[in-house]
Amino acid sequence: MSDKKPFEIAREALKQITARQLAPTPVNYQAIYNEIAGMPNVQPFPEEPLRQIAQALPARNPGQEKQRSLLEYAIGQRNWLGVQNALVAYSGFAMPGSGDSAPAPLAPTPTAAPALTPEFFEQIARLIEYAKPALGTDDARFQEQMQQLIQALRDPAAEAYKVKTQLADFSHRLSFAAEDQAEIHLTLLKLLQLIIDNIGELSPDDNWLKGQTDALKEAAQPPLTLRRLDDVERRLKDVLFKQTEAKGRAQEAQEELRQMLATFISRLSQMSETSGAYQGKMEESMRQIEQAKKIEEIAPVLKEVISATRHMTSESTSARDELRAMREKAQATEAEMVKLHRELDRVSAQARHDSLTGALNRQGLDEAMNREVSGVRRKDTILSVALLDIDNFKKLNDGKGHETGDAALKHLATVARECMRPQDTLARYGGEEFVVLLPDTPLDKGVEAMTRLQRELTKRFFLAGNEKILITFSAGVAQLATGETGADAIKRADQAMYLAKRAGKNRVIGA
């Protein structure tokens, strides 16, 4: 650094501009001044021009919209690396041929085209091979064309212009194949949903079946992920086992009731026959008594009457005891059936909860969100929605295994429930993402609540065996706006959470 005073450096800078015949612009003056003062010549950050560029960028799809938001955030932080990353990612969301390509630079600088190296062709070949499983095998001609292109890309003697022609033809054919696979995927999902709806309509009175159909509907909703399908499959297997067991017990109880009813009817029939026989015997005895001339003739008749009466009394007592026992058994069976139906309803409700963490799943979240939003509209209250995502979860899963990852999810859910108010709702949104519904909570208080949860997690380490692991998360919080749906609020919270990730993780940002 120069020993000269600032006014001396300024005077010398003006002399140098004149001596070097430079235009007296602020940029030239700043460069000469820094040179004389011995300071690095750092160009000022062009915040305002960059903001104008960001506002002029079109946002024709969600990806471009998110990247434009990240660009504006990086400009506000004066972060050149963030600006570069956001612009590169923005261009990646452009649709070929749709007019969404990134805007051309205002003053293009001629640069030398990079050489088309064998390594570059090998990368393209591997990219095509990686995409093969997703394109199906129905079109033999397309498979042949794909294989020929891969061989050409790996042929050291191949001419670049011929490979380029093959690649252009393949890209054209690929667009049709991708559209076909997307249409097949969508049609299969529609067929699956139609089958599920029909199953529900075929059994309208079976409330126990509702849990299964709700879970299957959830699984059939795009976007599909392997982890989400694994969770649904595991939960459904547990529910199916419990429902099958409980359904079997219910059917056994119903069969017992049917058998008791048949026995009861048979017993009534026997009692009716016995009563009829006894009545006939009494009438016959009355005629014999009326026709008797001597007392000796009446004695045998009375003996038969007494015997028939004793038999009738014995039959009545036996029938009474048997019917009483049947009634008690029927009452016990009815109580058992009520208990079984409650068990069926309970296991059906499990399809609304995530079996791993105990939090609500997407189906349960939708129901809770609809309930909270309806309350906001009816009572004119406020609702904040937080979406949090565990930091570096993939690294934890890959390094420690899926069991450790699952245990970390349960740890976060446990701590979150202990920090939440009774009226708050925790739901697993998917993978390592959770949603927290905060009724009667403005945005700033919602941010404070998530920050308190972060502090609590720093106090309570997660144990993976004997190793202490600090679990952190990034979160976005959005307050439900007037006329806004719950899904829109979650989307805004997701955007804020993404900004929290980009800003360094383990932080909370309000939308």
Coordinates of C-alpha atoms in Angstrom, one line a residue:
M1 CA 0.0 0.0 0.0
S2 CA 1.3 3.5 -0.9
D3 CA 2.4 5.9 1.8
K4 CA 0.8 8.8 -0.1
K5 CA -2.2 10.6 1.3
P6 CA -5.5 10.2 -0.6
F7 CA -5.5 13.7 -2.1
E8 CA -1.9 13.1 -3.4
I9 CA -3.0 9.8 -4.9
A10 CA -6.0 11.5 -6.5
R11 CA -3.8 14.3 -8.0
E12 CA -1.3 11.7 -9.3
A13 CA -4.1 9.6 -10.9
L14 CA -5.4 12.7 -12.8
K15 CA -1.9 13.3 -14.1
Q16 CA -1.5 9.7 -15.2
I17 CA -4.8 9.7 -17.1
T18 CA -3.6 12.8 -19.0
A19 CA -0.1 11.3 -19.6
R20 CA -1.5 8.0 -20.8
Q21 CA -4.1 9.8 -23.0
L22 CA -7.0 7.8 -21.4
A23 CA -10.6 8.8 -21.4
P24 CA -11.5 10.5 -18.0
T25 CA -14.1 7.9 -17.1
P26 CA -14.8 6.7 -13.5
V27 CA -13.6 3.2 -14.4
N28 CA -10.2 4.5 -15.8
Y29 CA -9.8 6.8 -12.8
Q30 CA -10.6 4.0 -10.3
A31 CA -8.0 1.7 -12.0
I32 CA -5.2 4.3 -12.0
Y33 CA -6.0 5.3 -8.4
N34 CA -5.9 1.7 -7.2
E35 CA -2.6 1.2 -9.1
I36 CA -1.0 4.1 -7.5
A37 CA -2.4 3.3 -4.0
G38 CA -1.2 -0.4 -4.4
M39 CA -4.7 -1.8 -3.9
P40 CA -6.3 -4.5 -6.0
N41 CA -8.5 -3.3 -8.8
V42 CA -11.8 -5.0 -8.0
Q43 CA -14.6 -4.2 -10.4
P44 CA -17.8 -3.0 -8.6
F45 CA -20.7 -5.5 -8.6
P46 CA -23.2 -4.4 -11.2
E47 CA -26.3 -5.1 -9.1
E48 CA -28.8 -2.9 -10.9
P49 CA -28.0 -4.1 -14.4
L50 CA -28.1 -7.7 -13.3
R51 CA -31.4 -7.2 -11.7
Q52 CA -32.8 -5.7 -15.0
I53 CA -31.5 -8.8 -16.8
A54 CA -33.1 -11.1 -14.3
Q55 CA -36.4 -9.4 -14.6
A56 CA -36.2 -9.6 -18.4
L57 CA -35.7 -13.4 -18.3
P58 CA -38.9 -15.3 -19.3
A59 CA -40.1 -18.0 -16.9
R60 CA -42.0 -20.4 -19.2
N61 CA -41.8 -23.4 -16.9
P62 CA -41.4 -24.1 -13.1
G63 CA -37.7 -24.8 -13.5
Q64 CA -36.9 -21.5 -15.1
E65 CA -39.1 -19.7 -12.5
K66 CA -37.1 -21.3 -9.7
Q67 CA -33.8 -20.5 -11.2
R68 CA -34.8 -16.9 -11.9
S69 CA -35.7 -16.6 -8.2
L70 CA -32.2 -18.0 -7.3
L71 CA -30.6 -15.6 -9.7
E72 CA -32.3 -12.6 -8.0
Y73 CA -31.3 -14.0 -4.6
A74 CA -27.6 -14.3 -5.7
I75 CA -27.7 -10.8 -7.1
G76 CA -28.9 -9.5 -3.7
Q77 CA -26.1 -11.4 -2.0
R78 CA -23.5 -10.0 -4.5
N79 CA -22.5 -13.6 -5.1
W80 CA -20.9 -14.1 -8.6
L81 CA -20.8 -17.9 -8.2
G82 CA -24.5 -18.0 -7.4
V83 CA -25.3 -15.8 -10.4
Q84 CA -23.2 -18.2 -12.6
N85 CA -24.9 -21.3 -11.3
A86 CA -28.4 -19.9 -11.6
L87 CA -27.9 -18.8 -15.2
V88 CA -26.4 -22.2 -16.2
A89 CA -29.2 -24.1 -14.5
Y90 CA -31.8 -21.7 -16.1
S91 CA -30.5 -22.5 -19.6
G92 CA -30.8 -26.2 -18.7
F93 CA -34.6 -25.9 -18.4
A94 CA -35.0 -24.5 -21.9
M95 CA -37.2 -26.6 -24.2
P96 CA -35.7 -27.3 -27.6
G97 CA -37.8 -25.9 -30.3
S98 CA -40.2 -24.2 -27.9
G99 CA -38.7 -20.8 -27.8
D100 CA -37.5 -21.3 -24.3
S101 CA -33.8 -21.2 -25.1
A102 CA -31.6 -18.9 -23.1
P103 CA -31.4 -15.4 -24.6
A104 CA -28.4 -14.8 -26.8
P105 CA -25.6 -12.6 -25.3
L106 CA -25.8 -8.9 -26.3
A107 CA -22.2 -8.8 -27.5
P108 CA -21.0 -12.3 -28.4
T109 CA -17.4 -12.9 -28.1
P110 CA -15.8 -15.1 -30.8
T111 CA -14.2 -18.1 -29.1
A112 CA -12.5 -21.2 -30.5
A113 CA -14.8 -24.2 -30.8
P114 CA -13.6 -27.1 -28.5
A115 CA -12.3 -30.2 -30.2
L116 CA -14.7 -33.1 -30.5
T117 CA -12.6 -35.6 -28.6
P118 CA -13.2 -39.4 -28.3
E119 CA -13.9 -38.8 -24.6
F120 CA -16.8 -36.4 -25.6
F121 CA -18.2 -39.0 -28.0
E122 CA -17.8 -41.7 -25.3
Q123 CA -19.9 -39.6 -22.8
I124 CA -22.7 -39.3 -25.4
A125 CA -22.6 -43.1 -26.0
R126 CA -22.8 -43.8 -22.2
L127 CA -25.7 -41.3 -21.9
I128 CA -27.6 -43.1 -24.6
E129 CA -26.9 -46.5 -22.9
Y130 CA -28.1 -45.2 -19.6
A131 CA -31.4 -44.0 -21.2
K132 CA -32.1 -47.3 -23.0
P133 CA -34.0 -49.0 -20.2
A134 CA -36.5 -46.1 -20.0
L135 CA -37.3 -46.2 -23.7
G136 CA -38.7 -49.7 -24.0
T137 CA -37.9 -52.5 -26.4
D138 CA -41.0 -52.6 -28.6
D139 CA -39.6 -50.7 -31.5
A140 CA -36.9 -53.0 -33.1
R141 CA -35.9 -50.4 -35.7
F142 CA -35.3 -47.7 -33.0
Q143 CA -33.2 -50.2 -31.0
E144 CA -31.1 -51.0 -34.1
Q145 CA -30.7 -47.3 -34.8
M146 CA -29.6 -46.7 -31.2
Q147 CA -27.0 -49.5 -31.4
Q148 CA -25.6 -48.2 -34.6
L149 CA -25.2 -44.7 -33.2
I150 CA -23.4 -46.0 -30.1
Q151 CA -21.0 -48.0 -32.3
A152 CA -20.4 -44.9 -34.5
L153 CA -19.7 -42.8 -31.4
R154 CA -17.1 -45.3 -30.2
D155 CA -15.5 -45.8 -33.7
P156 CA -12.1 -43.9 -33.6
A157 CA -12.2 -43.7 -37.4
A158 CA -15.8 -42.2 -37.6
E159 CA -16.2 -38.8 -39.3
A160 CA -17.7 -36.1 -37.1
Y161 CA -20.2 -34.9 -39.7
K162 CA -21.6 -38.4 -40.2
V163 CA -21.9 -39.0 -36.5
K164 CA -23.7 -35.6 -36.3
T165 CA -26.2 -36.7 -39.0
Q166 CA -26.8 -40.0 -37.2
L167 CA -27.3 -38.1 -33.9
A168 CA -29.8 -35.7 -35.4
D169 CA -31.8 -38.6 -36.9
F170 CA -31.7 -40.4 -33.6
S171 CA -32.8 -37.3 -31.6
H172 CA -35.8 -36.9 -33.9
R173 CA -36.8 -40.6 -33.4
L174 CA -36.0 -40.3 -29.7
S175 CA -38.6 -37.5 -29.3
F176 CA -41.3 -39.8 -30.5
A177 CA -40.2 -42.7 -28.4
A178 CA -40.1 -40.5 -25.3
E179 CA -43.6 -39.2 -26.0
D180 CA -44.8 -42.8 -26.4
Q181 CA -43.3 -43.9 -23.1
A182 CA -44.8 -40.9 -21.3
E183 CA -48.2 -41.6 -22.8
I184 CA -47.9 -45.3 -21.8
H185 CA -46.9 -44.3 -18.3
L186 CA -49.9 -41.9 -18.0
T187 CA -52.4 -44.4 -19.4
L188 CA -51.2 -47.2 -17.0
L189 CA -51.7 -44.8 -14.1
K190 CA -55.2 -44.0 -15.3
L191 CA -56.1 -47.6 -15.7
L192 CA -54.7 -48.4 -12.2
Q193 CA -56.8 -45.5 -10.7
L194 CA -59.9 -46.8 -12.6
I195 CA -59.4 -50.3 -11.2
I196 CA -59.0 -48.9 -7.7
D197 CA -62.1 -46.8 -8.0
N198 CA -64.1 -49.8 -9.2
I199 CA -62.9 -52.0 -6.3
G200 CA -64.1 -49.3 -3.9
E201 CA -67.5 -49.1 -5.7
L202 CA -67.9 -52.9 -5.7
S203 CA -67.5 -52.9 -1.9
P204 CA -69.3 -49.7 -0.7
D205 CA -70.1 -51.1 2.7
D206 CA -66.6 -52.4 3.6
N207 CA -65.1 -49.5 5.5
W208 CA -62.0 -51.6 6.2
L209 CA -61.2 -51.6 2.4
K210 CA -61.0 -47.8 2.3
G211 CA -57.6 -47.7 3.8
Q212 CA -56.2 -50.0 1.1
T213 CA -57.8 -48.1 -1.8
D214 CA -56.7 -44.7 -0.4
A215 CA -53.1 -45.9 -0.1
L216 CA -53.1 -47.3 -3.7
K217 CA -54.5 -44.1 -5.0
E218 CA -51.7 -42.3 -3.2
A219 CA -49.2 -44.6 -4.8
A220 CA -50.7 -44.0 -8.3
Q221 CA -50.3 -40.2 -8.1
P222 CA -47.4 -38.7 -10.0
P223 CA -44.6 -38.1 -9.5
L224 CA -43.6 -41.6 -8.7
T225 CA -40.4 -42.3 -6.8
L226 CA -39.0 -45.7 -5.8
R227 CA -38.7 -44.7 -2.1
R228 CA -42.3 -43.6 -2.0
L229 CA -43.5 -46.8 -3.7
D230 CA -41.4 -48.9 -1.2
D231 CA -43.0 -47.0 1.7
V232 CA -46.5 -47.6 0.4
E233 CA -45.7 -51.3 -0.4
R234 CA -44.4 -51.9 3.1
R235 CA -47.4 -50.1 4.7
L236 CA -49.9 -52.0 2.5
K237 CA -48.4 -55.4 3.3
D238 CA -48.8 -54.6 7.0
V239 CA -52.3 -53.4 6.6
L240 CA -53.3 -56.3 4.3
F241 CA -52.0 -58.8 6.9
K242 CA -53.9 -57.3 9.7
Q243 CA -57.1 -56.8 7.7
T244 CA -57.0 -60.4 6.4
E245 CA -56.6 -61.7 10.0
A246 CA -59.3 -59.5 11.3
K247 CA -61.6 -60.2 8.4
G248 CA -61.1 -64.0 9.0
R249 CA -62.1 -63.6 12.6
A250 CA -65.2 -61.6 11.6
Q251 CA -66.2 -64.3 9.2
E252 CA -65.8 -66.9 11.9
A253 CA -68.0 -64.9 14.2
Q254 CA -70.7 -64.5 11.5
E255 CA -70.6 -68.2 10.9
E256 CA -71.1 -68.9 14.6
L257 CA -74.1 -66.5 14.6
R258 CA -75.6 -68.4 11.6
Q259 CA -75.1 -71.7 13.4
M260 CA -76.7 -70.5 16.6
L261 CA -79.7 -69.1 14.6
A262 CA -80.2 -72.5 12.9
T263 CA -80.0 -74.3 16.2
F264 CA -82.5 -71.8 17.7
I265 CA -84.9 -72.4 14.8
S266 CA -84.5 -76.2 15.1
R267 CA -85.1 -76.0 18.9
L268 CA -88.2 -73.9 18.4
S269 CA -89.5 -76.5 16.0
Q270 CA -88.8 -79.3 18.5
M271 CA -90.6 -77.3 21.2
S272 CA -93.5 -76.8 18.9
E273 CA -93.7 -80.5 18.1
T274 CA -93.4 -81.5 21.8
S275 CA -96.1 -78.9 22.8
G276 CA -98.4 -80.3 20.1
A277 CA -97.8 -83.9 21.3
Y278 CA -98.5 -82.8 24.9
Q279 CA -101.7 -81.0 23.9
G280 CA -102.9 -84.1 22.0
K281 CA -102.1 -86.3 25.0
M282 CA -104.0 -84.0 27.3
E283 CA -107.1 -84.1 25.0
E284 CA -107.0 -87.9 24.7
S285 CA -106.7 -88.1 28.5
M286 CA -109.7 -85.8 29.0
R287 CA -111.8 -88.1 26.7
Q288 CA -110.7 -91.2 28.6
I289 CA -111.6 -89.5 32.0
E290 CA -115.0 -88.5 30.7
Q291 CA -115.7 -92.1 29.4
A292 CA -114.5 -93.7 32.6
K293 CA -117.1 -95.6 34.6
K294 CA -115.0 -96.5 37.6
I295 CA -112.2 -94.8 39.6
E296 CA -109.9 -97.6 38.8
E297 CA -110.0 -96.6 35.1
I298 CA -109.0 -93.0 35.9
A299 CA -105.7 -93.9 37.8
P300 CA -103.7 -95.1 34.7
V301 CA -104.9 -92.0 32.8
L302 CA -103.7 -89.7 35.5
K303 CA -100.4 -91.6 35.6
E304 CA -99.9 -90.9 31.9
V305 CA -100.8 -87.3 32.3
I306 CA -98.3 -86.9 35.2
S307 CA -95.6 -88.6 33.1
A308 CA -96.3 -86.4 30.0
T309 CA -96.4 -83.3 32.2
R310 CA -93.0 -84.2 33.7
H311 CA -91.6 -84.8 30.3
M312 CA -92.9 -81.5 29.0
T313 CA -91.5 -79.7 32.1
S314 CA -88.1 -81.3 31.5
E315 CA -88.2 -80.4 27.8
S316 CA -89.1 -76.8 28.6
T317 CA -86.4 -76.4 31.3
S318 CA -83.8 -77.9 28.9
A319 CA -85.0 -75.6 26.1
R320 CA -84.9 -72.6 28.4
D321 CA -81.4 -73.3 29.6
E322 CA -80.2 -73.9 26.0
L323 CA -81.8 -70.7 24.7
R324 CA -80.3 -68.7 27.6
A325 CA -76.8 -70.1 26.8
M326 CA -77.4 -69.3 23.1
R327 CA -78.4 -65.8 24.0
E328 CA -75.3 -65.3 26.1
K329 CA -73.1 -66.7 23.3
A330 CA -74.8 -64.5 20.8
Q331 CA -74.2 -61.4 22.9
A332 CA -70.5 -62.4 23.3
T333 CA -70.2 -62.9 19.6
E334 CA -71.9 -59.6 18.8
A335 CA -69.4 -57.9 21.2
E336 CA -66.5 -59.7 19.4
M337 CA -67.8 -58.5 16.0
V338 CA -68.0 -54.9 17.3
K339 CA -64.5 -55.2 18.5
L340 CA -63.3 -56.7 15.2
H341 CA -65.0 -53.9 13.2
R342 CA -63.2 -51.3 15.3
E343 CA -59.9 -53.2 14.7
L344 CA -60.6 -53.1 10.9
D345 CA -61.3 -49.3 11.1
R346 CA -58.1 -48.9 13.1
V347 CA -55.9 -50.7 10.6
S348 CA -57.6 -49.0 7.8
A349 CA -56.7 -45.6 9.3
Q350 CA -53.1 -46.7 9.3
A351 CA -53.1 -46.2 5.6
R352 CA -53.2 -42.5 6.3
H353 CA -50.0 -42.6 8.4
D354 CA -46.4 -43.2 7.5
S355 CA -45.5 -46.6 9.0
L356 CA -41.8 -45.5 9.6
T357 CA -42.2 -42.2 11.3
G358 CA -45.8 -42.3 12.5
A359 CA -46.4 -38.9 10.8
L360 CA -49.2 -38.4 8.4
N361 CA -48.6 -39.5 4.8
R362 CA -49.6 -37.6 1.7
Q363 CA -53.2 -38.8 1.9
G364 CA -53.4 -37.7 5.6
L365 CA -51.7 -34.4 4.8
D366 CA -54.2 -33.6 2.1
E367 CA -57.1 -34.3 4.5
A368 CA -55.5 -32.2 7.3
M369 CA -54.6 -29.4 4.8
N370 CA -58.2 -29.2 3.5
R371 CA -59.5 -29.1 7.1
E372 CA -57.1 -26.3 8.1
V373 CA -57.7 -24.2 5.0
S374 CA -61.5 -24.6 5.5
G375 CA -61.0 -23.4 9.1
V376 CA -59.0 -20.4 7.9
R377 CA -61.7 -19.4 5.4
R378 CA -64.5 -19.9 7.9
K379 CA -62.9 -18.3 11.0
D380 CA -60.8 -15.7 9.2
T381 CA -57.6 -16.9 10.9
I382 CA -54.1 -17.4 9.6
L383 CA -52.1 -20.5 8.7
S384 CA -48.4 -21.0 8.1
V385 CA -46.9 -24.0 6.3
A386 CA -43.3 -25.2 6.8
L387 CA -41.5 -27.6 4.5
L388 CA -38.2 -29.0 5.8
D389 CA -35.7 -31.2 4.2
I390 CA -32.9 -33.1 6.1
D391 CA -29.4 -31.8 5.0
N392 CA -27.0 -34.3 3.4
F393 CA -29.5 -37.1 3.8
K394 CA -28.2 -39.0 0.7
K395 CA -24.7 -38.9 2.1
L396 CA -25.9 -40.3 5.4
N397 CA -27.9 -43.1 3.6
D398 CA -25.0 -44.0 1.3
G399 CA -22.4 -43.9 4.1
K400 CA -24.3 -45.5 6.9
G401 CA -26.9 -47.5 5.2
H402 CA -30.7 -47.3 4.7
E403 CA -31.4 -48.5 8.3
T404 CA -29.5 -45.6 9.7
G405 CA -31.3 -43.3 7.3
D406 CA -34.6 -44.6 8.5
A407 CA -33.6 -44.2 12.1
A408 CA -32.6 -40.6 11.4
L409 CA -36.0 -39.9 9.9
K410 CA -37.7 -41.4 13.0
H411 CA -35.4 -39.3 15.2
L412 CA -36.4 -36.0 13.5
A413 CA -40.1 -36.9 13.6
T414 CA -39.9 -37.7 17.3
V415 CA -38.1 -34.4 18.2
A416 CA -40.5 -32.4 16.0
R417 CA -43.6 -33.9 17.7
E418 CA -42.1 -33.0 21.1
C419 CA -41.5 -29.4 20.0
M420 CA -44.8 -28.9 18.3
R421 CA -48.0 -27.6 19.8
P422 CA -51.0 -30.0 20.1
Q423 CA -52.8 -28.2 17.3
D424 CA -49.8 -28.4 14.9
T425 CA -49.7 -31.2 12.3
L426 CA -46.6 -33.2 11.1
A427 CA -46.7 -35.0 7.8
R428 CA -44.0 -36.8 5.8
Y429 CA -44.1 -35.2 2.4
G430 CA -41.8 -37.7 0.7
G431 CA -38.3 -39.1 1.2
E432 CA -36.6 -36.9 3.7
E433 CA -39.1 -34.0 3.4
F434 CA -41.6 -33.1 6.1
V435 CA -44.5 -30.6 6.2
V436 CA -45.6 -28.9 9.4
L437 CA -49.0 -27.1 9.5
L438 CA -49.0 -24.2 12.0
P439 CA -52.5 -22.9 12.5
D440 CA -53.0 -19.4 14.1
T441 CA -49.3 -18.7 13.3
P442 CA -48.1 -15.7 11.3
L443 CA -45.0 -16.1 9.0
D444 CA -42.4 -14.6 11.5
K445 CA -43.7 -16.9 14.3
G446 CA -43.5 -19.9 11.9
V447 CA -39.9 -19.1 11.1
E448 CA -39.2 -18.9 14.8
A449 CA -40.9 -22.3 15.5
M450 CA -38.7 -24.0 12.8
T451 CA -35.6 -22.3 14.2
R452 CA -36.4 -23.6 17.7
L453 CA -36.7 -27.1 16.2
Q454 CA -33.3 -26.7 14.7
R455 CA -31.8 -25.6 18.0
E456 CA -33.4 -28.6 19.7
L457 CA -31.9 -31.0 17.2
T458 CA -28.4 -29.6 18.0
K459 CA -29.0 -30.5 21.6
R460 CA -30.2 -34.0 20.9
F461 CA -27.7 -35.9 18.8
F462 CA -28.7 -38.8 16.7
L463 CA -26.9 -42.0 17.7
A464 CA -25.8 -44.4 14.8
G465 CA -24.5 -47.2 16.9
N466 CA -21.9 -45.5 19.2
E467 CA -21.4 -42.6 16.8
K468 CA -23.1 -39.2 17.5
I469 CA -24.4 -37.6 14.3
L470 CA -25.8 -34.1 14.1
I471 CA -29.0 -34.0 12.1
T472 CA -29.8 -30.6 10.5
F473 CA -32.4 -29.5 8.1
S474 CA -33.2 -26.6 5.8
A475 CA -36.7 -25.2 5.8
G476 CA -39.0 -22.8 4.0
V477 CA -42.1 -21.2 5.6
A478 CA -45.1 -19.7 3.8
Q479 CA -48.2 -18.0 5.2
L480 CA -51.4 -19.0 3.4
A481 CA -52.5 -16.0 1.3
T482 CA -56.0 -15.0 0.6
G483 CA -57.5 -17.2 -2.1
E484 CA -54.4 -19.4 -2.1
T485 CA -54.7 -23.2 -2.0
G486 CA -52.8 -25.4 0.4
A487 CA -50.8 -26.9 -2.5
D488 CA -49.7 -23.3 -3.6
A489 CA -48.5 -22.5 0.0
I490 CA -46.5 -25.7 0.1
K491 CA -45.0 -24.8 -3.3
R492 CA -43.9 -21.4 -2.0
A493 CA -42.5 -23.0 1.1
D494 CA -40.6 -25.5 -1.1
Q495 CA -39.0 -22.6 -3.1
A496 CA -38.0 -20.9 0.1
M497 CA -36.5 -24.2 1.4
Y498 CA -34.5 -24.5 -1.8
L499 CA -33.1 -21.0 -1.2
A500 CA -32.1 -22.1 2.3
K501 CA -30.2 -25.0 0.8
R502 CA -28.4 -22.8 -1.7
A503 CA -27.6 -20.3 1.1
G504 CA -25.6 -22.8 3.1
K505 CA -28.2 -25.2 4.6
N506 CA -29.3 -25.5 8.3
R507 CA -31.3 -22.4 8.0
V508 CA -34.9 -21.2 7.7
I509 CA -36.2 -18.8 5.1
G510 CA -39.7 -17.3 4.9
A511 CA -41.4 -17.2 1.5

